[in-house]
PDB file of C-alpha atoms in Angstrom:
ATOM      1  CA  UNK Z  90      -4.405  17.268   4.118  1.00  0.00           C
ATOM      2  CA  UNK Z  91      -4.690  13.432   4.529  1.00  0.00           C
ATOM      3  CA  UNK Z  92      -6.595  12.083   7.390  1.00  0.00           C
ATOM      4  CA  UNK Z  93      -7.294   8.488   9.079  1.00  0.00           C
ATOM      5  CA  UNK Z  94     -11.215   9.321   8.314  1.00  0.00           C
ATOM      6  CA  UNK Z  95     -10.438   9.616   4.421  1.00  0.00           C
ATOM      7  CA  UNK Z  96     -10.130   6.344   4.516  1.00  0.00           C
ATOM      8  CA  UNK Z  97     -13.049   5.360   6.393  1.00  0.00           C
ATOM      9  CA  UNK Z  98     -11.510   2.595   8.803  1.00  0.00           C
ATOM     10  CA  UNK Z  99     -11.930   1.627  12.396  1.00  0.00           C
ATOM     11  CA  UNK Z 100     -10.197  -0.714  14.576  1.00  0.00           C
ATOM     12  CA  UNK Z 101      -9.448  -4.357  12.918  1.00  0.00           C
ATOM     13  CA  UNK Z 102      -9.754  -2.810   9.144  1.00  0.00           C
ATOM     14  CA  UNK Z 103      -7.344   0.027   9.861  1.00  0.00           C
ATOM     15  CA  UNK Z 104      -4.669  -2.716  11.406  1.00  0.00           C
ATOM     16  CA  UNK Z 105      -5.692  -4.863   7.927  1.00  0.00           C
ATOM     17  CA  UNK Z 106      -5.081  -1.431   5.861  1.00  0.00           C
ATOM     18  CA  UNK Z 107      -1.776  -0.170   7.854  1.00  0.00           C
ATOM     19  CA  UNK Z 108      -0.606  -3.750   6.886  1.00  0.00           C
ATOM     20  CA  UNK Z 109      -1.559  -3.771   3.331  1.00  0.00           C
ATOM     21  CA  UNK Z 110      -0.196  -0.366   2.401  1.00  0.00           C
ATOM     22  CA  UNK Z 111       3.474  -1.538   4.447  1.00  0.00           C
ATOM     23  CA  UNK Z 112       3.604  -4.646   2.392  1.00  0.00           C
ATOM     24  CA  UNK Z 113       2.800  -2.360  -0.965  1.00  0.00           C
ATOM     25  CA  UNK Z 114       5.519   0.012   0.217  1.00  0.00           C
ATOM     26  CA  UNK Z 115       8.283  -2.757   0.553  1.00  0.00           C
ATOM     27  CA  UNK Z 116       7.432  -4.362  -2.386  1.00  0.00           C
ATOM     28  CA  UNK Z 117       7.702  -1.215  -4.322  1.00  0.00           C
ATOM     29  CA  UNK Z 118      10.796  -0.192  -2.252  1.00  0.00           C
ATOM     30  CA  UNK Z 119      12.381  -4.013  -3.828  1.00  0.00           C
ATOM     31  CA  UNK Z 120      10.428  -2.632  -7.903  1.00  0.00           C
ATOM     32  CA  UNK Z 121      13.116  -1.983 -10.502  1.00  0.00           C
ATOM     33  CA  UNK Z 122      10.660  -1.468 -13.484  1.00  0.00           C
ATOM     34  CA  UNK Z 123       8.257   1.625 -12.512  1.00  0.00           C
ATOM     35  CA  UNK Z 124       6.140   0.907 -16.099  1.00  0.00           C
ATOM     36  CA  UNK Z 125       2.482   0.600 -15.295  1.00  0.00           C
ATOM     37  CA  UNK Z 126       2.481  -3.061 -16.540  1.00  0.00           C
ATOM     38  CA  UNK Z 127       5.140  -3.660 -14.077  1.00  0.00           C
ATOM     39  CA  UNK Z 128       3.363  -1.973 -11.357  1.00  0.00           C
ATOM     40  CA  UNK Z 129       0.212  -3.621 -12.147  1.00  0.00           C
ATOM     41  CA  UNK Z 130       1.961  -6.983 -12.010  1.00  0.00           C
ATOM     42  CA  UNK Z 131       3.870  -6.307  -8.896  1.00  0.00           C
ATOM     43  CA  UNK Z 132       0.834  -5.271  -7.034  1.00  0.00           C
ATOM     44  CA  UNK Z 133      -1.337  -8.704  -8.673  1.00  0.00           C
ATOM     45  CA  UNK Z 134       1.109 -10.454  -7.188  1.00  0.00           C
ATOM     46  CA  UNK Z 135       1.274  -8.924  -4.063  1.00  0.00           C
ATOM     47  CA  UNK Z 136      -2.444  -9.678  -4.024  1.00  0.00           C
ATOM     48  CA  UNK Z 137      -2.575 -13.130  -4.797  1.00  0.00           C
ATOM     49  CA  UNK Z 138       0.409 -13.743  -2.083  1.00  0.00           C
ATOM     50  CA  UNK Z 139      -1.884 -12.370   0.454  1.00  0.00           C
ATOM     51  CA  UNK Z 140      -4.867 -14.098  -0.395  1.00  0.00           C
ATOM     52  CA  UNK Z 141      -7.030 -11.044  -1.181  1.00  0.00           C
ATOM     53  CA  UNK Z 142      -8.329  -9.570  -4.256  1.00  0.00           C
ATOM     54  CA  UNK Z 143      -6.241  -6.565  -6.188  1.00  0.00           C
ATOM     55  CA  UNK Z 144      -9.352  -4.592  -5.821  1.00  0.00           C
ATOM     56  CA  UNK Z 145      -9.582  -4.981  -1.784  1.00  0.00           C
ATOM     57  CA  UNK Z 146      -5.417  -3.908  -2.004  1.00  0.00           C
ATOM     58  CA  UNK Z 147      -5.984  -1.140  -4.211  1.00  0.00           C
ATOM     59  CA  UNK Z 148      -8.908   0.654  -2.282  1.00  0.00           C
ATOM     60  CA  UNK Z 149      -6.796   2.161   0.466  1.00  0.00           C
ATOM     61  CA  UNK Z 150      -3.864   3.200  -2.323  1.00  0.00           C
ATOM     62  CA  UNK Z 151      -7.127   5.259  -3.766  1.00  0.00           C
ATOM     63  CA  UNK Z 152      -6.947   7.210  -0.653  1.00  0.00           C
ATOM     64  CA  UNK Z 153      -3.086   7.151   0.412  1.00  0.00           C
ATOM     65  CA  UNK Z 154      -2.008   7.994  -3.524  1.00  0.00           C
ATOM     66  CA  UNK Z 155      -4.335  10.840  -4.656  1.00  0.00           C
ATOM     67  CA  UNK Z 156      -6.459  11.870  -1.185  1.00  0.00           C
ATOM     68  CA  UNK Z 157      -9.475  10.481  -2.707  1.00  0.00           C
ATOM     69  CA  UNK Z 158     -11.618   7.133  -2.961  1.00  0.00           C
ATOM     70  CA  UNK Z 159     -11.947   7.622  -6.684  1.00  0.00           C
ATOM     71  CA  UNK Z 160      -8.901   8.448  -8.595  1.00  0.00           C
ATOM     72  CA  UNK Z 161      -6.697   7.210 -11.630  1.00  0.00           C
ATOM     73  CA  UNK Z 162      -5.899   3.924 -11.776  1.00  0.00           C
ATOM     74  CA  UNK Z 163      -3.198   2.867  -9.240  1.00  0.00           C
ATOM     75  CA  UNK Z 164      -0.637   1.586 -11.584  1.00  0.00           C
ATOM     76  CA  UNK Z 165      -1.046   4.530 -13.351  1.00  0.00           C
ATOM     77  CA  UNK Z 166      -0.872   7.134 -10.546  1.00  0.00           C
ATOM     78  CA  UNK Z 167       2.247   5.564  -9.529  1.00  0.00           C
ATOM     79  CA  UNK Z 168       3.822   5.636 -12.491  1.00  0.00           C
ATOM     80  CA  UNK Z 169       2.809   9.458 -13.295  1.00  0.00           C
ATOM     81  CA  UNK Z 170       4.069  10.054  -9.213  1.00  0.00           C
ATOM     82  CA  UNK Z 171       7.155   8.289  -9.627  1.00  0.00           C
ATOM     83  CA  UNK Z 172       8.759   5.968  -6.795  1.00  0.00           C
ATOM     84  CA  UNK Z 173      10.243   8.818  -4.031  1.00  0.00           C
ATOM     85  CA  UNK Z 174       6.414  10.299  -3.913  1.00  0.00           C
ATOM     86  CA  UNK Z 175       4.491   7.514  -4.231  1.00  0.00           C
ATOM     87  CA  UNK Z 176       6.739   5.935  -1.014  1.00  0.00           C
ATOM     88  CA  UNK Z 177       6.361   9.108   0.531  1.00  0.00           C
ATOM     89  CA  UNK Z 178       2.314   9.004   0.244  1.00  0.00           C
ATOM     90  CA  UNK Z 179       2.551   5.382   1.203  1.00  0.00           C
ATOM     91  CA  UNK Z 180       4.556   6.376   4.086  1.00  0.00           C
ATOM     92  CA  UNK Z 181       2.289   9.617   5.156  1.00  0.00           C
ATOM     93  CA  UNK Z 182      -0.948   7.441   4.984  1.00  0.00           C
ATOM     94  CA  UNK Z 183       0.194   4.650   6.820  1.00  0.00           C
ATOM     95  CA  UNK Z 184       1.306   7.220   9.749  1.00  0.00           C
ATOM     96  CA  UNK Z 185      -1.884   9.149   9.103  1.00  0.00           C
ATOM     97  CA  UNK Z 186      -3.892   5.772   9.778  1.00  0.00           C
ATOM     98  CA  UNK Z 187      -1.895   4.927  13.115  1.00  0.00           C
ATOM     99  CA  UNK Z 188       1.483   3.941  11.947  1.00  0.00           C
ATOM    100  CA  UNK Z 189       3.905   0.865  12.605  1.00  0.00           C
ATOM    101  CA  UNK Z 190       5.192   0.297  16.310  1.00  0.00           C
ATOM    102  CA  UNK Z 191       8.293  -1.329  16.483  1.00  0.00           C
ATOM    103  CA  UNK Z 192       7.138  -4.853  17.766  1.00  0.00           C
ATOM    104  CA  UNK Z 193       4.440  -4.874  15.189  1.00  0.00           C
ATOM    105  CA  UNK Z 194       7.365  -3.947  12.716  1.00  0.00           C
ATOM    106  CA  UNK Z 195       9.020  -7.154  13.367  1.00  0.00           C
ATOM    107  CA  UNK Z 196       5.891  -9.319  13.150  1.00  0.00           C
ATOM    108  CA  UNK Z 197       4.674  -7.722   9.442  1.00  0.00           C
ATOM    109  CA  UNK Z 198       8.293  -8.209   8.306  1.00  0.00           C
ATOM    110  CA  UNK Z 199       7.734 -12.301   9.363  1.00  0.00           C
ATOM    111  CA  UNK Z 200       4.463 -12.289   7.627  1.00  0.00           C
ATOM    112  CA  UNK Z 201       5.819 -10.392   4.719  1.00  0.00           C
ATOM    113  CA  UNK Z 202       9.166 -12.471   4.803  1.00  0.00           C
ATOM    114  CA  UNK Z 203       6.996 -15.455   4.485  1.00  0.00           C
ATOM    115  CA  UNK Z 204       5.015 -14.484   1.453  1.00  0.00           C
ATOM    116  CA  UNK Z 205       7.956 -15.444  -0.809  1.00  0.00           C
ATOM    117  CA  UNK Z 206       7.462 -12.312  -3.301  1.00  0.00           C
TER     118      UNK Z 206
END
């Protein structure tokens, strides 16, 4: 079973992670195309929107997507998954690693409103 130590986090860097994998699960919830390019692209962008690099997003999917740090590549895992179980491993590790109160809800939907995906 999945567990907040898989991923290897503590304190700021599991807030950073929680927020990452919630702005990967609304983006995909808003993905039409579920081809790998398309999944690759959506996730680039996502990326480059939040100022990080796709490798620093894709590091916790690892984890969240397949239980381990080392796995297929994420496009490619999600496109084998399909989108109800990849959302529903987005949504188990992001509960798994402490979750989404309702006030911080409303403040990562700003953030992610503002992004301009």
């Amino acid at each position: 079973a999945l567990d907040a130590d898989a991923f290897g986090l503590e304190g700021e860097a599991r807030e950073s992670t929680v927020m990452q994998m919630q702005f990967v699960l609304w983006r995909l919830e808003a993905q039409q195309d579920w081809s790998r390019d398309a999944l690759f692209a959506a996730l680039k962008n996502l990326a480059e929107a939040m100022d990080i690099k796709p490798k620093t997003l894709f590091a916790p999917l690892f984890v969240a997507l397949s239980g381990e740090k080392v796995a297929y590549s994420i496009p490619d895992s999600m496109a084998i998954l399909g989108p109800d179980m990849t959302r529903a491993r987005l949504r188990t590790a992001i509960e798994v690693c402490g979750g989404v109160s309702k006030k911080a809800a409303k403040r990562l939907e700003k953030t992610y409103a503002d992004l301009n995906l």
